[in-house]
Amino acid sequence: MSARTSRRPARTAAMCALLVAATAGLSACGGLTPGGTGTSAAPTGPVSTALPTGNATLTVVSSENSGTTKALAEAFHAKHPNITVDFQYTGEDDYNKSLNLKLSSDQAPDLALLNKLGTTVKANLVRSLDDYAEAYGWDAKYPSTELDQWRATDDGKQLGTGHLWAAPAGFSVVGVYYNKDTAAKLGITPPTTRAEFDAALAKAKAAGELPVQLGNLQGHSSFIVQSVVDATDGAAKTSDWVNGKPGATIKTPGGTDGATTLAGWAKRGYLPESANGTDLTGSVAEFTKGKGLFLFDGSWDAQKIDKAAPGKTGFLTFPGADGKATGIGTSVAYAIPAKAKNPDLAAAFLDFMNTPEAAQIQFDTGFLPVAHADTVKGAEGGVMNEVAKGWAAVNKDNGLVNFFANTDATMGDTLTSQSQQLIGGKIGPEQYLDALQNDWTKGHQ
């Protein structure tokens, strides 16, 4: 799994934060070039929730190309005709390379997509949203796990704590797709406990069916491992590790369970023999052909799966030990530059993103909504409706955890190389966990 990935879904090609999942790329996006002086503090000061009464223009720069932000901008303008949203799209590579320079210029936009925090916080290029979060009551509107992904200390090194630097505009989530026809043939109902899930795997294997479809060429087995870890240790504890909290470790009961589970599934023939040579796209194609009872994958592939096998796929969150739903995911998010000329207007647009109207727009353009997941609806019988139910459960239980690969710059590569050896029987679970923890320690020193 390289820092840049070889395969990116067209819909999400510009959204590196989400690509982590899609490409397993786990660490994905290119770095943000320096641009800030690092000499001035990000402004806070008085804020207002009042909108301009005269004509005004909100400038938004982004590498998001799914149409979500553009549709949100049009809806915001329709609601406030005196406000024009100037949406400026730039391809991802150029966007990431030029973002810091844009943020530091005297012509800085009012809102900017952040594929990751990069050096924007440390260089004082974006302003804290704490005052706006308080003014709009975002802490009550968002599950804490959603906003915590965009909190960081002032040096930007530790995530999940400190000031809020960006607000989400749409999410993706990883869960478990299942083949409804195969499940029905075997008398398997969607498992709600780990014991039921394990029994379903054994039943499928005994019947000559492939229990779990997997492409691990780019390390997507991390979805399996992390699902087990999240479900066993809980979202809060796992997030501490992903966020780089001092003293955190992956060598927990959940970590041991996750690594042992992956090794055990490989040994028992629950995974394809070609898993290490197949990428995610290939595994999705095989799954839609009926090869595999389960597939661990993200919401970004829901429409593709539905199109290839309409009405034949279900979706569930991996069963947690305590009955609570967890999910792997992150968001596309926007920050207000320190030099933005209309920060109050920018914050009003961010607040619009958590309305029921915005939720349906986010859902219709392929994302899971920031809020109001229980109000969105897709095509009748479509798996995206089940994904939305899973997403709502994750939010209800505050169970969202960022991707393992996002914890540091090299974890994606480590997850790939070590999981391939684990599946191939060349190392054991303990060595796998040691490698992950060693990478984490180097990344967070």
XYZ file of C-alpha atoms in Angstrom:
445
model
C 0.000 0.000 0.000
C 1.802 3.051 -1.143
C 1.233 6.541 -0.012
C -0.488 7.134 -3.292
C -2.712 4.467 -4.595
C -3.040 2.774 -7.914
C -6.780 2.630 -7.918
C -9.207 5.314 -6.927
C -12.920 5.219 -7.439
C -13.903 8.008 -9.769
C -16.527 9.250 -7.396
C -14.100 9.745 -4.583
C -10.929 10.304 -6.475
C -10.440 13.702 -5.025
C -11.124 12.835 -1.468
C -8.017 11.477 0.013
C -9.356 11.196 3.486
C -11.903 8.733 2.225
C -9.528 7.045 -0.124
C -7.758 5.653 2.789
C -10.431 3.119 2.732
C -11.055 2.826 -0.924
C -7.458 2.343 -1.727
C -6.475 0.923 1.509
C -4.275 3.357 0.927
C -4.472 3.876 3.963
C -2.179 6.755 4.356
C -2.784 8.135 1.116
C -2.700 11.784 0.326
C 0.292 13.712 -0.750
C 1.741 16.125 1.687
C 0.691 19.708 1.873
C 3.414 22.063 0.895
C 4.575 24.620 3.411
C 3.097 28.058 3.109
C 2.437 29.475 6.517
C 4.798 31.592 8.459
C 4.148 29.883 11.730
C 4.536 33.244 13.425
C 0.936 34.299 14.034
C -1.757 32.625 16.036
C -4.907 31.486 14.278
C -7.561 34.092 15.026
C -10.491 33.319 17.208
C -12.261 36.308 18.696
C -15.959 37.212 18.526
C -18.115 35.229 16.148
C -21.653 35.690 14.868
C -24.317 33.350 13.512
C -26.056 36.198 11.683
C -26.056 36.037 7.891
C -25.360 39.081 5.689
C -28.474 41.027 4.716
C -26.938 42.304 1.467
C -25.346 40.448 -1.394
C -22.318 38.369 -0.412
C -20.027 35.769 -1.937
C -18.647 32.738 -0.143
C -15.493 31.341 -1.761
C -14.927 27.591 -1.412
C -11.867 25.721 -2.724
C -11.924 21.956 -2.947
C -10.651 18.807 -4.637
C -13.969 17.067 -4.050
C -15.387 15.977 -7.380
C -18.387 13.836 -6.507
C -20.711 16.814 -6.738
C -21.519 16.866 -3.031
C -20.114 20.270 -2.164
C -21.403 21.815 -5.370
C -24.908 20.512 -4.672
C -24.707 21.738 -1.085
C -23.611 25.143 -2.369
C -26.566 25.333 -4.747
C -28.983 24.383 -1.983
C -27.476 26.973 0.350
C -27.833 29.642 -2.342
C -31.444 28.607 -2.987
C -32.150 29.049 0.708
C -30.273 32.355 0.857
C -30.568 33.956 -2.622
C -28.441 36.956 -1.643
C -25.476 34.691 -1.015
C -23.470 33.306 -3.920
C -21.186 30.357 -3.357
C -18.128 30.474 -5.597
C -17.068 26.812 -5.720
C -13.560 26.376 -7.124
C -12.455 22.839 -7.955
C -8.840 21.774 -8.419
C -7.613 18.238 -9.149
C -6.337 16.454 -6.092
C -2.637 16.434 -6.875
C -2.440 20.134 -7.681
C -4.819 20.945 -4.845
C -2.706 19.292 -2.187
C 0.478 20.828 -3.520
C -0.914 24.355 -3.637
C -3.267 24.420 -0.664
C -0.926 25.941 1.892
C 0.041 28.697 -0.519
C -3.621 29.474 -1.148
C -4.337 29.563 2.557
C -1.441 31.886 3.277
C -2.175 34.357 0.477
C -4.076 37.614 0.859
C -6.705 36.089 -1.459
C -7.377 33.135 0.820
C -10.766 31.454 0.334
C -13.501 31.458 2.955
C -13.586 27.659 3.129
C -11.052 25.034 2.119
C -11.313 21.262 1.899
C -8.802 19.479 4.095
C -7.848 16.004 2.940
C -5.849 15.907 6.132
C -4.607 18.469 8.612
C -1.046 18.225 7.316
C 0.887 21.281 8.439
C -2.061 23.658 8.267
C -2.532 23.791 12.023
C 1.117 24.079 12.942
C 1.576 26.837 10.353
C -1.454 28.779 11.640
C -3.189 28.613 8.272
C -6.609 27.619 9.597
C -8.584 28.991 12.486
C -9.994 27.124 15.417
C -13.702 26.416 15.043
C -14.263 26.106 18.773
C -16.209 29.363 19.028
C -18.436 28.438 16.103
C -18.994 24.945 17.512
C -20.224 26.566 20.703
C -22.328 29.197 18.920
C -24.081 26.630 16.716
C -24.180 23.848 19.293
C -22.236 21.401 17.125
C -21.183 19.314 20.106
C -24.840 18.420 20.585
C -25.533 17.904 16.878
C -22.582 15.663 15.998
C -21.443 12.395 17.596
C -18.177 13.231 19.313
C -16.333 10.648 17.224
C -17.185 12.636 14.083
C -15.777 15.938 15.311
C -12.874 14.388 17.202
C -11.359 13.243 13.918
C -10.721 16.910 13.157
C -9.458 17.982 16.549
C -5.744 18.290 17.098
C -3.215 19.810 19.410
C -1.733 23.144 18.339
C 1.297 21.447 16.842
C -1.006 19.133 14.869
C 0.766 16.024 16.132
C -1.933 14.425 18.258
C -5.387 13.991 16.812
C -8.661 13.549 18.636
C -7.967 16.203 21.240
C -7.449 19.950 21.367
C -9.110 22.529 19.148
C -11.556 21.749 16.348
C -10.038 22.678 12.978
C -12.555 21.454 10.403
C -16.165 20.338 10.141
C -17.348 17.286 8.168
C -19.401 17.466 4.974
C -19.978 13.748 4.373
C -18.659 10.388 5.534
C -17.757 6.924 4.339
C -17.904 3.860 6.562
C -16.544 0.327 6.360
C -18.752 -2.604 7.302
C -19.579 -6.095 6.117
C -21.468 -6.786 2.889
C -23.109 -10.190 2.607
C -24.556 -12.179 -0.263
C -28.268 -12.592 0.448
C -28.714 -15.541 -1.935
C -25.847 -17.518 -0.414
C -26.989 -16.721 3.103
C -30.548 -17.814 2.340
C -29.353 -21.024 0.684
C -27.339 -21.897 3.783
C -30.046 -20.836 6.235
C -27.925 -17.992 7.587
C -29.538 -14.864 8.967
C -27.521 -11.662 9.361
C -25.336 -12.309 12.415
C -25.788 -10.021 15.390
C -23.107 -11.545 17.610
C -19.523 -12.637 17.071
C -20.520 -16.245 17.767
C -23.174 -16.090 15.058
C -20.680 -14.528 12.649
C -18.106 -17.252 13.311
C -20.787 -19.941 12.931
C -21.802 -18.476 9.568
C -18.197 -18.673 8.370
C -17.885 -22.302 9.390
C -21.218 -23.163 7.797
C -20.238 -21.536 4.515
C -16.897 -23.345 4.447
C -18.526 -26.696 5.182
C -20.953 -26.105 2.306
C -18.143 -25.393 -0.133
C -18.725 -21.641 -0.249
C -15.978 -19.051 0.212
C -16.659 -17.483 3.641
C -14.882 -14.140 3.116
C -13.939 -12.465 -0.165
C -10.734 -10.424 0.153
C -8.253 -8.539 -1.969
C -5.115 -7.802 0.043
C -2.724 -6.555 -2.622
C -2.975 -3.084 -1.065
C -3.575 -4.242 2.478
C -7.351 -4.264 2.706
C -7.212 -7.087 5.227
C -6.733 -4.208 7.662
C -10.503 -3.750 7.408
C -10.935 -7.210 8.921
C -8.354 -6.705 11.646
C -9.599 -3.249 12.596
C -13.239 -4.343 12.587
C -12.383 -6.992 15.163
C -10.264 -4.584 17.208
C -12.927 -1.854 17.187
C -15.650 -4.324 18.136
C -13.586 -5.922 20.906
C -11.812 -2.959 22.491
C -14.442 -0.326 21.727
C -14.273 2.836 19.672
C -12.815 5.073 22.378
C -9.842 2.862 23.196
C -9.063 2.105 19.561
C -9.301 5.782 18.656
C -6.662 6.566 21.268
C -4.235 4.413 19.311
C -5.217 5.790 15.921
C -4.982 9.343 17.254
C -1.521 8.788 18.662
C -2.382 9.205 22.320
C 0.791 8.759 24.387
C 1.014 5.294 25.890
C -1.553 3.726 23.577
C -0.878 0.285 22.166
C -2.326 -2.088 19.605
C -1.244 -5.018 21.759
C -4.619 -5.257 23.467
C -7.169 -8.075 23.704
C -8.774 -6.661 20.586
C -5.467 -6.392 18.756
C -4.620 -9.973 19.617
C -8.089 -11.078 18.544
C -7.844 -9.184 15.258
C -4.454 -10.574 14.288
C -5.331 -14.082 15.417
C -8.619 -13.923 13.536
C -6.971 -12.934 10.259
C -4.304 -15.633 10.597
C -6.916 -18.208 11.588
C -9.231 -17.385 8.690
C -6.336 -17.755 6.274
C -5.270 -21.079 7.806
C -8.801 -22.502 7.689
C -9.311 -21.521 4.070
C -11.879 -18.838 4.799
C -10.039 -16.398 2.491
C -9.264 -16.683 -1.230
C -5.902 -18.290 -1.980
C -5.183 -15.365 -4.289
C -5.985 -12.692 -1.672
C -2.460 -11.234 -1.558
C -2.413 -10.822 -5.327
C -5.873 -9.301 -5.701
C -6.750 -5.648 -5.209
C -9.944 -4.260 -3.752
C -11.530 -3.704 -7.144
C -10.892 -7.317 -8.072
C -12.354 -8.613 -4.830
C -15.494 -6.524 -5.259
C -15.912 -7.901 -8.775
C -15.562 -11.476 -7.493
C -18.017 -10.819 -4.666
C -20.671 -9.524 -7.033
C -20.268 -12.737 -9.044
C -21.318 -14.709 -5.974
C -17.839 -15.661 -4.786
C -17.897 -15.013 -1.060
C -20.495 -14.891 1.683
C -18.988 -11.766 3.269
C -16.902 -8.825 2.060
C -15.372 -6.188 4.352
C -15.573 -2.970 2.378
C -16.643 0.646 2.473
C -19.777 2.510 1.538
C -18.026 3.944 -1.539
C -18.552 0.596 -3.305
C -22.241 0.231 -2.428
C -23.536 1.636 -5.703
C -21.095 -0.467 -7.728
C -22.161 -3.609 -5.875
C -25.837 -2.781 -6.311
C -25.380 -2.194 -10.022
C -23.574 -5.510 -10.546
C -25.863 -7.557 -8.303
C -29.065 -5.577 -7.776
C -31.044 -6.495 -4.707
C -28.745 -9.374 -3.764
C -26.546 -7.728 -1.158
C -27.005 -6.831 2.487
C -24.814 -4.795 4.825
C -24.123 -4.979 8.543
C -21.729 -3.562 11.074
C -19.313 -6.107 12.497
C -20.860 -7.507 15.702
C -19.407 -5.905 18.804
C -18.668 -7.719 22.031
C -20.871 -5.305 23.975
C -23.659 -5.105 21.409
C -22.648 -1.609 20.322
C -22.055 -0.747 16.675
C -18.631 0.368 15.506
C -17.473 1.373 12.071
C -14.261 2.409 10.351
C -14.570 5.713 8.583
C -13.709 9.309 8.087
C -15.044 12.355 6.327
C -14.466 14.969 3.741
C -14.159 18.143 5.824
C -13.808 21.888 5.423
C -11.767 24.406 7.391
C -11.975 28.177 7.644
C -8.621 29.716 6.690
C -7.052 32.129 9.146
C -7.149 34.800 6.435
C -10.747 34.165 5.349
C -12.635 37.408 4.768
C -16.066 35.950 5.624
C -15.519 33.505 8.487
C -19.013 33.939 9.939
C -20.601 33.198 6.573
C -18.294 30.195 6.153
C -19.384 28.865 9.533
C -23.040 29.256 8.540
C -22.363 27.080 5.491
C -20.669 24.485 7.696
C -23.692 24.484 9.969
C -25.957 23.946 6.953
C -24.118 20.683 6.324
C -25.759 19.057 9.332
C -29.344 19.791 8.314
C -31.859 17.194 7.020
C -31.759 18.831 3.576
C -27.982 18.505 3.430
C -28.224 14.898 4.640
C -30.234 13.840 1.594
C -27.842 15.709 -0.713
C -24.848 13.977 0.849
C -26.574 10.604 0.568
C -27.676 11.147 -3.038
C -24.124 12.022 -4.057
C -22.629 8.909 -2.476
C -21.765 9.938 1.050
C -23.209 9.117 4.402
C -24.754 12.150 6.036
C -23.181 14.163 8.784
C -26.453 13.967 10.708
C -30.044 12.790 10.240
C -29.016 9.420 8.794
C -32.416 8.081 9.802
C -34.156 10.450 7.386
C -32.320 9.604 4.148
C -33.581 7.067 1.659
C -32.139 5.563 -1.501
C -33.533 3.360 -4.260
C -35.986 0.686 -3.091
C -34.113 -2.511 -2.252
C -30.720 -0.857 -2.637
C -27.934 -1.851 -0.279
C -27.206 1.831 0.389
C -30.334 1.911 2.547
C -28.824 -0.823 4.724
C -25.529 1.054 4.799
C -27.423 4.102 6.053
C -29.002 2.017 8.830
C -25.581 0.766 9.855
C -24.231 4.304 9.772
C -27.080 5.500 11.986
C -26.296 2.747 14.489
C -22.607 3.674 14.514
C -23.506 7.286 15.211
C -26.008 6.336 17.896
C -23.333 4.305 19.689
C -20.615 6.894 19.016
C -18.672 4.096 17.380
C -16.776 5.728 14.518
C -13.019 5.054 14.394
C -10.605 6.534 11.868
C -8.613 4.172 9.667
C -5.581 2.480 11.199
C -3.532 3.628 8.239
C -4.201 7.252 9.111
C -2.329 7.040 12.385
C 1.003 7.938 10.755
C 2.663 8.318 7.382
C 4.017 4.777 7.064
C 1.352 2.634 8.704
C -0.377 1.902 5.397
C 2.730 0.257 4.013
C 3.300 -1.634 7.246
C -0.259 -2.934 7.309
C 0.147 -4.191 3.766
C 3.505 -5.901 4.088
C 2.834 -7.442 7.473
C -0.662 -8.665 6.672
C 0.579 -10.344 3.514
C 3.137 -12.215 5.581
C 0.545 -13.067 8.224
C -1.882 -14.438 5.656
C 0.965 -16.300 3.993
C 1.926 -17.941 7.277
C 5.388 -16.384 7.336
C 4.847 -14.533 10.613
C 2.507 -15.012 13.549
C -0.013 -12.649 15.177
C 2.478 -11.439 17.783
C 5.058 -10.467 15.170
C 2.338 -8.710 13.186
C 1.296 -6.647 16.198
C 4.915 -5.887 17.096
C 5.458 -4.467 13.610
C 2.374 -2.262 13.849
C 3.305 -0.987 17.293
C 6.904 -0.287 16.260
C 5.675 1.726 13.282
C 3.256 3.626 15.525
C 5.987 4.413 18.043
C 8.264 5.828 15.343
C 5.403 7.811 13.842
C 4.372 9.452 17.082
C 7.724 10.192 18.660
